[in-house]
């Protein structure tokens, strides 16, 4: 069938278009000559491709003469992809797996204002901690899951939050508490995970890691929580399991550690 | 053969549009949405999946990949140059408690590139990537008054389609609006896009007076209009902060 074969030939144009978009994303706006070099294509075919991509809004002419950049239509497509991403749906399989591997409760938290709210929880078998039930919330500076969020918030937010906590009328932080919290936050930022050992519930241990979106902004945390004695004696390293799981959820939200995806 | 690439890319774009509107679909569903034969839909889908622009799960459902998020972020960065200044926009949002929009001038529209939601209401009419015609909304009409487009051609095409009974559609109305915006230095949108919602917008101008972007604050009509002076002041502060920031080279 003639339409089939021309179809097939035409399909390589899609991967060519993708390479073109990827080059513009990696290198920023470029001249036609630079694009021809980057993609190792003749200038004439680059011109044709630009014409076709411009017609569908995937690229546009830049402010500088002769420079091509990604089109704003891409922003709209990206927004619709972002709208469909649901952190709870994406994290649930990871929570189940954590629960399966450790036997402990696995939970997912997001920040609402100045508290961390547990929006998903897969209950563990033997001893269940009651510190963050489904729908329950906690201040951001106590417990592993809240701390994993607080530590990776922007500096401005962190300062505002801490100022408010320090000045709290009912339960202000002592200077000693403040110093300890600052060093905890520094440790969490450095290690990439938070541990709370008996400081919320005596005998309870929780470990949590942050989840990031495609902009690199922290959007939540996931972790496990259970009896300290049991987790300490287990044959797994809780921080490894938790950070790996959180990293996979981040990736499914479009987070990248560098360069083009794939 | 010359038009082959054009045809395929148009179809690829239609396919991306359908997936962005309907979410994940199977190839046969895609074929019926696009009105193309199934083998073509299979081939198109596999080309998109192969290039990393779409994903296919075990059940055969095809969805747009998160690669678009990365491309979208990069598109924003290069289209906006130094304009994407979240600090100034955040401050505006926190000072007003209302929803903040940043939009860039394009051929016959204002394209939203950033939305920060207000405390009480999420105004969903304009999302990043979405656009408003130049006769609608605060950012649309700020671009009409200050933008680089062919204003005369746009006015000649009036009347433009209304979004609500309060939309300005006739040539005389829009001409008066342009003069008023330039005179006041700000534009008030009062239920001309969404009933119950008002917005105030100002231009962000470079040293030569050319329009870089439009910034607006939107919310419940009563909340916006009763605080007009204060909101205009905050908007101008924000616009100045953004205009002072030099555009980053090559980005």
PDB file of N, CA and C in Angstrom, chain A residues 4 6-11 13-15 17-18 21-22 25-26 29 49 52-53 55-56 58 60 69-83 85 214-215 251-254 256 259-262, chain B residues 1-2 4-13 16-17 20 39-40 43-44 47-49 51-55 64-76 78-79 104 106 111 113-114 127-129 250-251:
ATOM      1  N   UNK A   4       0.954   3.419   3.135  1.00  0.00           N
ATOM      2  CA  UNK A   4       1.666   2.791   4.243  1.00  0.00           C
ATOM      3  C   UNK A   4       3.163   3.057   4.186  1.00  0.00           C
ATOM      4  N   UNK A   6       4.774   5.439   2.618  1.00  0.00           N
ATOM      5  CA  UNK A   6       5.138   6.837   2.838  1.00  0.00           C
ATOM      6  C   UNK A   6       4.956   7.177   4.312  1.00  0.00           C
ATOM      7  N   UNK A   7       3.922   6.571   4.932  1.00  0.00           N
ATOM      8  CA  UNK A   7       3.739   6.674   6.383  1.00  0.00           C
ATOM      9  C   UNK A   7       5.017   6.297   7.107  1.00  0.00           C
ATOM     10  N   UNK A   8       5.508   5.106   6.740  1.00  0.00           N
ATOM     11  CA  UNK A   8       6.682   4.554   7.416  1.00  0.00           C
ATOM     12  C   UNK A   8       7.888   5.467   7.235  1.00  0.00           C
ATOM     13  N   UNK A   9       8.059   5.954   6.012  1.00  0.00           N
ATOM     14  CA  UNK A   9       9.182   6.867   5.769  1.00  0.00           C
ATOM     15  C   UNK A   9       9.028   8.121   6.615  1.00  0.00           C
ATOM     16  N   UNK A  10       7.770   8.569   6.685  1.00  0.00           N
ATOM     17  CA  UNK A  10       7.517   9.805   7.408  1.00  0.00           C
ATOM     18  C   UNK A  10       7.788   9.692   8.892  1.00  0.00           C
ATOM     19  N   UNK A  11       7.715   8.470   9.418  1.00  0.00           N
ATOM     20  CA  UNK A  11       7.832   8.323  10.864  1.00  0.00           C
ATOM     21  C   UNK A  11       9.189   8.727  11.415  1.00  0.00           C
ATOM     22  N   UNK A  13      10.630  11.181  10.740  1.00  0.00           N
ATOM     23  CA  UNK A  13      10.572  12.623  10.978  1.00  0.00           C
ATOM     24  C   UNK A  13      10.220  12.921  12.435  1.00  0.00           C
ATOM     25  N   UNK A  14       9.461  12.015  13.061  1.00  0.00           N
ATOM     26  CA  UNK A  14       9.092  12.238  14.463  1.00  0.00           C
ATOM     27  C   UNK A  14      10.334  12.177  15.351  1.00  0.00           C
ATOM     28  N   UNK A  15      11.191  11.194  15.089  1.00  0.00           N
ATOM     29  CA  UNK A  15      12.388  11.121  15.933  1.00  0.00           C
ATOM     30  C   UNK A  15      13.344  12.262  15.596  1.00  0.00           C
ATOM     31  N   UNK A  17      12.305  15.232  14.760  1.00  0.00           N
ATOM     32  CA  UNK A  17      11.709  16.370  15.478  1.00  0.00           C
ATOM     33  C   UNK A  17      12.074  16.317  16.953  1.00  0.00           C
ATOM     34  N   UNK A  18      12.037  15.105  17.498  1.00  0.00           N
ATOM     35  CA  UNK A  18      12.375  14.957  18.919  1.00  0.00           C
ATOM     36  C   UNK A  18      13.826  15.340  19.180  1.00  0.00           C
ATOM     37  N   UNK A  21      14.010  19.135  19.182  1.00  0.00           N
ATOM     38  CA  UNK A  21      13.515  19.728  20.428  1.00  0.00           C
ATOM     39  C   UNK A  21      14.524  19.521  21.554  1.00  0.00           C
ATOM     40  N   UNK A  22      15.076  18.301  21.613  1.00  0.00           N
ATOM     41  CA  UNK A  22      16.031  17.980  22.676  1.00  0.00           C
ATOM     42  C   UNK A  22      17.270  18.876  22.581  1.00  0.00           C
ATOM     43  N   UNK A  25      16.396  22.227  23.826  1.00  0.00           N
ATOM     44  CA  UNK A  25      16.226  22.219  25.280  1.00  0.00           C
ATOM     45  C   UNK A  25      17.587  22.178  25.969  1.00  0.00           C
ATOM     46  N   UNK A  26      18.501  21.410  25.406  1.00  0.00           N
ATOM     47  CA  UNK A  26      19.815  21.269  26.038  1.00  0.00           C
ATOM     48  C   UNK A  26      20.696  22.490  25.844  1.00  0.00           C
ATOM     49  N   UNK A  29      18.280  28.566  22.806  1.00  0.00           N
ATOM     50  CA  UNK A  29      18.020  29.053  21.446  1.00  0.00           C
ATOM     51  C   UNK A  29      19.283  29.015  20.580  1.00  0.00           C
ATOM     52  N   UNK A  49      12.572  21.485   8.433  1.00  0.00           N
ATOM     53  CA  UNK A  49      12.081  21.007   9.726  1.00  0.00           C
ATOM     54  C   UNK A  49      11.562  22.174  10.569  1.00  0.00           C
ATOM     55  N   UNK A  52       8.170  23.243   9.385  1.00  0.00           N
ATOM     56  CA  UNK A  52       7.125  22.309   9.823  1.00  0.00           C
ATOM     57  C   UNK A  52       6.850  22.415  11.317  1.00  0.00           C
ATOM     58  N   UNK A  53       7.892  22.554  12.108  1.00  0.00           N
ATOM     59  CA  UNK A  53       7.711  22.625  13.564  1.00  0.00           C
ATOM     60  C   UNK A  53       7.111  23.966  13.980  1.00  0.00           C
ATOM     61  N   UNK A  55       4.961  25.608  12.226  1.00  0.00           N
ATOM     62  CA  UNK A  55       3.534  25.552  11.888  1.00  0.00           C
ATOM     63  C   UNK A  55       2.715  24.911  13.004  1.00  0.00           C
ATOM     64  N   UNK A  56       3.308  23.967  13.732  1.00  0.00           N
ATOM     65  CA  UNK A  56       2.544  23.337  14.814  1.00  0.00           C
ATOM     66  C   UNK A  56       2.912  23.945  16.181  1.00  0.00           C
ATOM     67  N   UNK A  58       5.683  24.074  17.865  1.00  0.00           N
ATOM     68  CA  UNK A  58       6.670  23.423  18.735  1.00  0.00           C
ATOM     69  C   UNK A  58       7.963  24.233  18.826  1.00  0.00           C
ATOM     70  N   UNK A  60       9.651  28.378  17.756  1.00  0.00           N
ATOM     71  CA  UNK A  60       9.327  29.725  17.282  1.00  0.00           C
ATOM     72  C   UNK A  60      10.609  30.514  17.077  1.00  0.00           C
ATOM     73  N   UNK A  69      13.953  28.972  18.899  1.00  0.00           N
ATOM     74  CA  UNK A  69      13.830  28.455  20.269  1.00  0.00           C
ATOM     75  C   UNK A  69      12.578  27.577  20.371  1.00  0.00           C
ATOM     76  N   UNK A  70      12.418  26.919  21.502  1.00  0.00           N
ATOM     77  CA  UNK A  70      11.232  26.091  21.736  1.00  0.00           C
ATOM     78  C   UNK A  70       9.987  26.983  21.771  1.00  0.00           C
ATOM     79  N   UNK A  71       8.874  26.492  21.253  1.00  0.00           N
ATOM     80  CA  UNK A  71       7.645  27.283  21.186  1.00  0.00           C
ATOM     81  C   UNK A  71       6.859  27.215  22.487  1.00  0.00           C
ATOM     82  N   UNK A  72       6.031  28.221  22.697  1.00  0.00           N
ATOM     83  CA  UNK A  72       5.253  28.250  23.939  1.00  0.00           C
ATOM     84  C   UNK A  72       4.155  27.191  23.963  1.00  0.00           C
ATOM     85  N   UNK A  73       3.841  26.621  22.796  1.00  0.00           N
ATOM     86  CA  UNK A  73       2.854  25.550  22.786  1.00  0.00           C
ATOM     87  C   UNK A  73       3.324  24.369  23.646  1.00  0.00           C
ATOM     88  N   UNK A  74       4.655  24.182  23.666  1.00  0.00           N
ATOM     89  CA  UNK A  74       5.239  23.115  24.488  1.00  0.00           C
ATOM     90  C   UNK A  74       4.858  23.313  25.954  1.00  0.00           C
ATOM     91  N   UNK A  75       4.806  24.581  26.373  1.00  0.00           N
ATOM     92  CA  UNK A  75       4.478  24.878  27.774  1.00  0.00           C
ATOM     93  C   UNK A  75       3.060  24.383  28.091  1.00  0.00           C
ATOM     94  N   UNK A  76       2.154  24.585  27.144  1.00  0.00           N
ATOM     95  CA  UNK A  76       0.779  24.133  27.345  1.00  0.00           C
ATOM     96  C   UNK A  76       0.693  22.617  27.424  1.00  0.00           C
ATOM     97  N   UNK A  77       1.444  21.937  26.560  1.00  0.00           N
ATOM     98  CA  UNK A  77       1.444  20.466  26.587  1.00  0.00           C
ATOM     99  C   UNK A  77       2.019  19.997  27.918  1.00  0.00           C
ATOM    100  N   UNK A  78       3.117  20.632  28.343  1.00  0.00           N
ATOM    101  CA  UNK A  78       3.747  20.262  29.621  1.00  0.00           C
ATOM    102  C   UNK A  78       2.767  20.453  30.776  1.00  0.00           C
ATOM    103  N   UNK A  79       2.006  21.548  30.723  1.00  0.00           N
ATOM    104  CA  UNK A  79       1.046  21.811  31.795  1.00  0.00           C
ATOM    105  C   UNK A  79       0.008  20.693  31.869  1.00  0.00           C
ATOM    106  N   UNK A  80      -0.460  20.231  30.707  1.00  0.00           N
ATOM    107  CA  UNK A  80      -1.480  19.177  30.741  1.00  0.00           C
ATOM    108  C   UNK A  80      -0.887  17.870  31.251  1.00  0.00           C
ATOM    109  N   UNK A  81       0.395  17.622  30.958  1.00  0.00           N
ATOM    110  CA  UNK A  81       1.045  16.431  31.529  1.00  0.00           C
ATOM    111  C   UNK A  81       1.140  16.580  33.047  1.00  0.00           C
ATOM    112  N   UNK A  82       1.541  17.778  33.480  1.00  0.00           N
ATOM    113  CA  UNK A  82       1.685  18.016  34.923  1.00  0.00           C
ATOM    114  C   UNK A  82       0.341  17.841  35.643  1.00  0.00           C
ATOM    115  N   UNK A  83      -0.730  18.287  34.990  1.00  0.00           N
ATOM    116  CA  UNK A  83      -2.058  18.187  35.607  1.00  0.00           C
ATOM    117  C   UNK A  83      -2.479  16.735  35.863  1.00  0.00           C
ATOM    118  N   UNK A  85      -0.437  14.265  36.656  1.00  0.00           N
ATOM    119  CA  UNK A  85       0.430  13.559  37.595  1.00  0.00           C
ATOM    120  C   UNK A  85      -0.185  13.601  38.987  1.00  0.00           C
ATOM    121  N   UNK A 214       9.444  18.011  38.720  1.00  0.00           N
ATOM    122  CA  UNK A 214      10.349  18.261  37.584  1.00  0.00           C
ATOM    123  C   UNK A 214      11.117  19.560  37.727  1.00  0.00           C
ATOM    124  N   UNK A 215      10.626  20.471  38.571  1.00  0.00           N
ATOM    125  CA  UNK A 215      11.370  21.714  38.774  1.00  0.00           C
ATOM    126  C   UNK A 215      12.424  21.567  39.864  1.00  0.00           C
ATOM    127  N   UNK A 251      11.225  10.545  39.948  1.00  0.00           N
ATOM    128  CA  UNK A 251      11.441  10.357  38.503  1.00  0.00           C
ATOM    129  C   UNK A 251      10.125  10.253  37.754  1.00  0.00           C
ATOM    130  N   UNK A 252       9.148   9.585  38.370  1.00  0.00           N
ATOM    131  CA  UNK A 252       7.864   9.455  37.674  1.00  0.00           C
ATOM    132  C   UNK A 252       7.140  10.794  37.634  1.00  0.00           C
ATOM    133  N   UNK A 253       7.563  11.746  38.478  1.00  0.00           N
ATOM    134  CA  UNK A 253       7.010  13.105  38.424  1.00  0.00           C
ATOM    135  C   UNK A 253       7.817  13.994  37.478  1.00  0.00           C
ATOM    136  N   UNK A 254       8.818  13.411  36.809  1.00  0.00           N
ATOM    137  CA  UNK A 254       9.580  14.179  35.831  1.00  0.00           C
ATOM    138  C   UNK A 254      10.885  14.739  36.362  1.00  0.00           C
ATOM    139  N   UNK A 256      14.698  15.018  37.227  1.00  0.00           N
ATOM    140  CA  UNK A 256      15.907  14.455  36.628  1.00  0.00           C
ATOM    141  C   UNK A 256      17.123  14.951  37.380  1.00  0.00           C
ATOM    142  N   UNK A 259      20.674  16.542  32.597  1.00  0.00           N
ATOM    143  CA  UNK A 259      20.574  16.224  31.180  1.00  0.00           C
ATOM    144  C   UNK A 259      19.183  15.846  30.727  1.00  0.00           C
ATOM    145  N   UNK A 260      19.107  15.341  29.500  1.00  0.00           N
ATOM    146  CA  UNK A 260      17.825  15.009  28.912  1.00  0.00           C
ATOM    147  C   UNK A 260      17.306  13.698  29.497  1.00  0.00           C
ATOM    148  N   UNK A 261      15.974  13.562  29.627  1.00  0.00           N
ATOM    149  CA  UNK A 261      15.424  12.286  30.078  1.00  0.00           C
ATOM    150  C   UNK A 261      15.747  11.199  29.061  1.00  0.00           C
ATOM    151  N   UNK A 262      15.989  10.009  29.511  1.00  0.00           N
ATOM    152  CA  UNK A 262      16.325   8.828  28.714  1.00  0.00           C
ATOM    153  C   UNK A 262      17.671   8.889  28.029  1.00  0.00           C
TER     154      UNK A 262
ATOM    155  N   UNK B   1       6.572  14.333  -1.981  1.00  0.00           N
ATOM    156  CA  UNK B   1       7.408  13.897  -0.857  1.00  0.00           C
ATOM    157  C   UNK B   1       7.809  15.061   0.036  1.00  0.00           C
ATOM    158  N   UNK B   2       7.839  16.261  -0.555  1.00  0.00           N
ATOM    159  CA  UNK B   2       8.286  17.419   0.216  1.00  0.00           C
ATOM    160  C   UNK B   2       7.373  17.660   1.412  1.00  0.00           C
ATOM    161  N   UNK B   4       5.691  15.450   3.041  1.00  0.00           N
ATOM    162  CA  UNK B   4       5.521  14.294   3.916  1.00  0.00           C
ATOM    163  C   UNK B   4       5.805  14.637   5.371  1.00  0.00           C
ATOM    164  N   UNK B   5       6.911  15.328   5.599  1.00  0.00           N
ATOM    165  CA  UNK B   5       7.280  15.693   6.963  1.00  0.00           C
ATOM    166  C   UNK B   5       6.225  16.581   7.589  1.00  0.00           C
ATOM    167  N   UNK B   6       5.750  17.509   6.820  1.00  0.00           N
ATOM    168  CA  UNK B   6       4.708  18.416   7.284  1.00  0.00           C
ATOM    169  C   UNK B   6       3.477  17.651   7.740  1.00  0.00           C
ATOM    170  N   UNK B   7       3.058  16.705   6.892  1.00  0.00           N
ATOM    171  CA  UNK B   7       1.845  15.934   7.181  1.00  0.00           C
ATOM    172  C   UNK B   7       2.021  15.100   8.450  1.00  0.00           C
ATOM    173  N   UNK B   8       3.156  14.431   8.547  1.00  0.00           N
ATOM    174  CA  UNK B   8       3.386  13.565   9.714  1.00  0.00           C
ATOM    175  C   UNK B   8       3.455  14.391  10.987  1.00  0.00           C
ATOM    176  N   UNK B   9       4.135  15.529  10.927  1.00  0.00           N
ATOM    177  CA  UNK B   9       4.282  16.330  12.141  1.00  0.00           C
ATOM    178  C   UNK B   9       2.944  16.948  12.568  1.00  0.00           C
ATOM    179  N   UNK B  10       2.155  17.347  11.589  1.00  0.00           N
ATOM    180  CA  UNK B  10       0.824  17.839  11.922  1.00  0.00           C
ATOM    181  C   UNK B  10       0.024  16.768  12.655  1.00  0.00           C
ATOM    182  N   UNK B  11       0.132  15.559  12.127  1.00  0.00           N
ATOM    183  CA  UNK B  11      -0.592  14.444  12.737  1.00  0.00           C
ATOM    184  C   UNK B  11      -0.028  14.132  14.128  1.00  0.00           C
ATOM    185  N   UNK B  12       1.299  14.216  14.248  1.00  0.00           N
ATOM    186  CA  UNK B  12       1.915  13.987  15.559  1.00  0.00           C
ATOM    187  C   UNK B  12       1.412  15.022  16.559  1.00  0.00           C
ATOM    188  N   UNK B  13       1.288  16.259  16.105  1.00  0.00           N
ATOM    189  CA  UNK B  13       0.807  17.319  16.988  1.00  0.00           C
ATOM    190  C   UNK B  13      -0.652  17.078  17.369  1.00  0.00           C
ATOM    191  N   UNK B  16      -0.640  14.425  19.975  1.00  0.00           N
ATOM    192  CA  UNK B  16      -0.227  14.966  21.273  1.00  0.00           C
ATOM    193  C   UNK B  16      -1.377  15.763  21.893  1.00  0.00           C
ATOM    194  N   UNK B  17      -2.081  16.523  21.063  1.00  0.00           N
ATOM    195  CA  UNK B  17      -3.218  17.312  21.565  1.00  0.00           C
ATOM    196  C   UNK B  17      -4.299  16.398  22.124  1.00  0.00           C
ATOM    197  N   UNK B  20      -3.218  14.983  25.347  1.00  0.00           N
ATOM    198  CA  UNK B  20      -3.174  15.970  26.430  1.00  0.00           C
ATOM    199  C   UNK B  20      -4.590  16.310  26.893  1.00  0.00           C
ATOM    200  N   UNK B  39      -3.590   1.182  11.435  1.00  0.00           N
ATOM    201  CA  UNK B  39      -2.141   0.966  11.251  1.00  0.00           C
ATOM    202  C   UNK B  39      -1.360   2.273  11.353  1.00  0.00           C
ATOM    203  N   UNK B  40      -1.943   3.360  10.840  1.00  0.00           N
ATOM    204  CA  UNK B  40      -1.253   4.653  10.937  1.00  0.00           C
ATOM    205  C   UNK B  40      -1.140   5.090  12.383  1.00  0.00           C
ATOM    206  N   UNK B  43       1.551   3.194  14.096  1.00  0.00           N
ATOM    207  CA  UNK B  43       2.881   3.634  13.686  1.00  0.00           C
ATOM    208  C   UNK B  43       3.240   4.975  14.327  1.00  0.00           C
ATOM    209  N   UNK B  44       2.251   5.865  14.336  1.00  0.00           N
ATOM    210  CA  UNK B  44       2.457   7.188  14.934  1.00  0.00           C
ATOM    211  C   UNK B  44       2.768   7.046  16.426  1.00  0.00           C
ATOM    212  N   UNK B  47       6.170   5.671  16.959  1.00  0.00           N
ATOM    213  CA  UNK B  47       7.207   6.681  16.706  1.00  0.00           C
ATOM    214  C   UNK B  47       7.342   7.617  17.901  1.00  0.00           C
ATOM    215  N   UNK B  48       6.216   8.017  18.481  1.00  0.00           N
ATOM    216  CA  UNK B  48       6.264   8.914  19.648  1.00  0.00           C
ATOM    217  C   UNK B  48       6.877   8.204  20.857  1.00  0.00           C
ATOM    218  N   UNK B  49       6.492   6.940  21.049  1.00  0.00           N
ATOM    219  CA  UNK B  49       7.033   6.175  22.173  1.00  0.00           C
ATOM    220  C   UNK B  49       8.536   5.973  21.976  1.00  0.00           C
ATOM    221  N   UNK B  51      10.639   7.745  20.357  1.00  0.00           N
ATOM    222  CA  UNK B  51      11.447   8.960  20.523  1.00  0.00           C
ATOM    223  C   UNK B  51      11.396   9.481  21.957  1.00  0.00           C
ATOM    224  N   UNK B  52      10.571   8.861  22.803  1.00  0.00           N
ATOM    225  CA  UNK B  52      10.553   9.279  24.206  1.00  0.00           C
ATOM    226  C   UNK B  52       9.547  10.369  24.512  1.00  0.00           C
ATOM    227  N   UNK B  53       8.714  10.726  23.521  1.00  0.00           N
ATOM    228  CA  UNK B  53       7.716  11.770  23.763  1.00  0.00           C
ATOM    229  C   UNK B  53       6.432  11.185  24.343  1.00  0.00           C
ATOM    230  N   UNK B  54       6.289   9.851  24.261  1.00  0.00           N
ATOM    231  CA  UNK B  54       5.123   9.190  24.847  1.00  0.00           C
ATOM    232  C   UNK B  54       5.568   7.893  25.509  1.00  0.00           C
ATOM    233  N   UNK B  55       4.728   7.425  26.431  1.00  0.00           N
ATOM    234  CA  UNK B  55       4.982   6.142  27.097  1.00  0.00           C
ATOM    235  C   UNK B  55       3.842   5.197  26.757  1.00  0.00           C
ATOM    236  N   UNK B  64       1.352  10.802  27.245  1.00  0.00           N
ATOM    237  CA  UNK B  64       2.486  11.698  27.041  1.00  0.00           C
ATOM    238  C   UNK B  64       3.509  11.461  28.149  1.00  0.00           C
ATOM    239  N   UNK B  65       4.774  11.528  27.803  1.00  0.00           N
ATOM    240  CA  UNK B  65       5.817  11.240  28.792  1.00  0.00           C
ATOM    241  C   UNK B  65       6.167  12.502  29.577  1.00  0.00           C
ATOM    242  N   UNK B  66       6.893  12.302  30.689  1.00  0.00           N
ATOM    243  CA  UNK B  66       7.313  13.454  31.482  1.00  0.00           C
ATOM    244  C   UNK B  66       8.448  14.216  30.801  1.00  0.00           C
ATOM    245  N   UNK B  67       8.919  13.717  29.656  1.00  0.00           N
ATOM    246  CA  UNK B  67       9.902  14.500  28.913  1.00  0.00           C
ATOM    247  C   UNK B  67       9.332  15.877  28.540  1.00  0.00           C
ATOM    248  N   UNK B  68       8.014  15.910  28.341  1.00  0.00           N
ATOM    249  CA  UNK B  68       7.383  17.195  28.010  1.00  0.00           C
ATOM    250  C   UNK B  68       7.562  18.215  29.131  1.00  0.00           C
ATOM    251  N   UNK B  69       7.631  17.748  30.377  1.00  0.00           N
ATOM    252  CA  UNK B  69       7.816  18.670  31.508  1.00  0.00           C
ATOM    253  C   UNK B  69       9.160  19.373  31.387  1.00  0.00           C
ATOM    254  N   UNK B  70      10.156  18.573  31.032  1.00  0.00           N
ATOM    255  CA  UNK B  70      11.496  19.127  30.856  1.00  0.00           C
ATOM    256  C   UNK B  70      11.513  20.102  29.683  1.00  0.00           C
ATOM    257  N   UNK B  71      10.932  19.669  28.537  1.00  0.00           N
ATOM    258  CA  UNK B  71      10.881  20.551  27.371  1.00  0.00           C
ATOM    259  C   UNK B  71      10.119  21.829  27.711  1.00  0.00           C
ATOM    260  N   UNK B  72       9.021  21.688  28.465  1.00  0.00           N
ATOM    261  CA  UNK B  72       8.216  22.855  28.840  1.00  0.00           C
ATOM    262  C   UNK B  72       9.010  23.835  29.698  1.00  0.00           C
ATOM    263  N   UNK B  73       9.752  23.303  30.659  1.00  0.00           N
ATOM    264  CA  UNK B  73      10.570  24.171  31.511  1.00  0.00           C
ATOM    265  C   UNK B  73      11.611  24.915  30.689  1.00  0.00           C
ATOM    266  N   UNK B  74      12.210  24.175  29.741  1.00  0.00           N
ATOM    267  CA  UNK B  74      13.238  24.803  28.904  1.00  0.00           C
ATOM    268  C   UNK B  74      12.617  25.820  27.944  1.00  0.00           C
ATOM    269  N   UNK B  75      11.416  25.514  27.445  1.00  0.00           N
ATOM    270  CA  UNK B  75      10.725  26.457  26.554  1.00  0.00           C
ATOM    271  C   UNK B  75      10.432  27.754  27.301  1.00  0.00           C
ATOM    272  N   UNK B  76       9.989  27.616  28.552  1.00  0.00           N
ATOM    273  CA  UNK B  76       9.711  28.798  29.367  1.00  0.00           C
ATOM    274  C   UNK B  76      10.971  29.615  29.568  1.00  0.00           C
ATOM    275  N   UNK B  78      13.666  29.789  27.791  1.00  0.00           N
ATOM    276  CA  UNK B  78      14.208  30.496  26.632  1.00  0.00           C
ATOM    277  C   UNK B  78      13.243  31.546  26.099  1.00  0.00           C
ATOM    278  N   UNK B  79      11.939  31.318  26.250  1.00  0.00           N
ATOM    279  CA  UNK B  79      10.989  32.318  25.753  1.00  0.00           C
ATOM    280  C   UNK B  79      10.992  33.539  26.652  1.00  0.00           C
ATOM    281  N   UNK B 104       3.303  36.497  28.284  1.00  0.00           N
ATOM    282  CA  UNK B 104       4.170  37.070  27.268  1.00  0.00           C
ATOM    283  C   UNK B 104       3.347  37.470  26.048  1.00  0.00           C
ATOM    284  N   UNK B 106       2.401  37.503  22.299  1.00  0.00           N
ATOM    285  CA  UNK B 106       2.607  36.716  21.090  1.00  0.00           C
ATOM    286  C   UNK B 106       1.721  37.310  20.008  1.00  0.00           C
ATOM    287  N   UNK B 111       0.229  34.941  26.092  1.00  0.00           N
ATOM    288  CA  UNK B 111       0.391  33.547  26.503  1.00  0.00           C
ATOM    289  C   UNK B 111       0.873  33.505  27.944  1.00  0.00           C
ATOM    290  N   UNK B 113       2.638  32.285  31.148  1.00  0.00           N
ATOM    291  CA  UNK B 113       3.780  31.400  31.400  1.00  0.00           C
ATOM    292  C   UNK B 113       3.915  31.043  32.872  1.00  0.00           C
ATOM    293  N   UNK B 114       3.188  31.724  33.740  1.00  0.00           N
ATOM    294  CA  UNK B 114       3.313  31.396  35.160  1.00  0.00           C
ATOM    295  C   UNK B 114       2.017  31.755  35.874  1.00  0.00           C
ATOM    296  N   UNK B 127      -3.919  28.980  32.471  1.00  0.00           N
ATOM    297  CA  UNK B 127      -2.837  28.141  32.980  1.00  0.00           C
ATOM    298  C   UNK B 127      -1.617  28.374  32.123  1.00  0.00           C
ATOM    299  N   UNK B 128      -0.437  28.015  32.640  1.00  0.00           N
ATOM    300  CA  UNK B 128       0.752  28.146  31.802  1.00  0.00           C
ATOM    301  C   UNK B 128       0.556  27.465  30.446  1.00  0.00           C
ATOM    302  N   UNK B 129       0.902  28.187  29.390  1.00  0.00           N
ATOM    303  CA  UNK B 129       0.705  27.666  28.045  1.00  0.00           C
ATOM    304  C   UNK B 129      -0.615  28.095  27.450  1.00  0.00           C
ATOM    305  N   UNK B 250      21.676  34.510  26.211  1.00  0.00           N
ATOM    306  CA  UNK B 250      21.504  33.240  25.511  1.00  0.00           C
ATOM    307  C   UNK B 250      20.402  32.378  26.065  1.00  0.00           C
ATOM    308  N   UNK B 251      19.742  32.786  27.139  1.00  0.00           N
ATOM    309  CA  UNK B 251      18.693  31.925  27.693  1.00  0.00           C
ATOM    310  C   UNK B 251      17.328  32.486  27.371  1.00  0.00           C
TER     311      UNK B 251
END
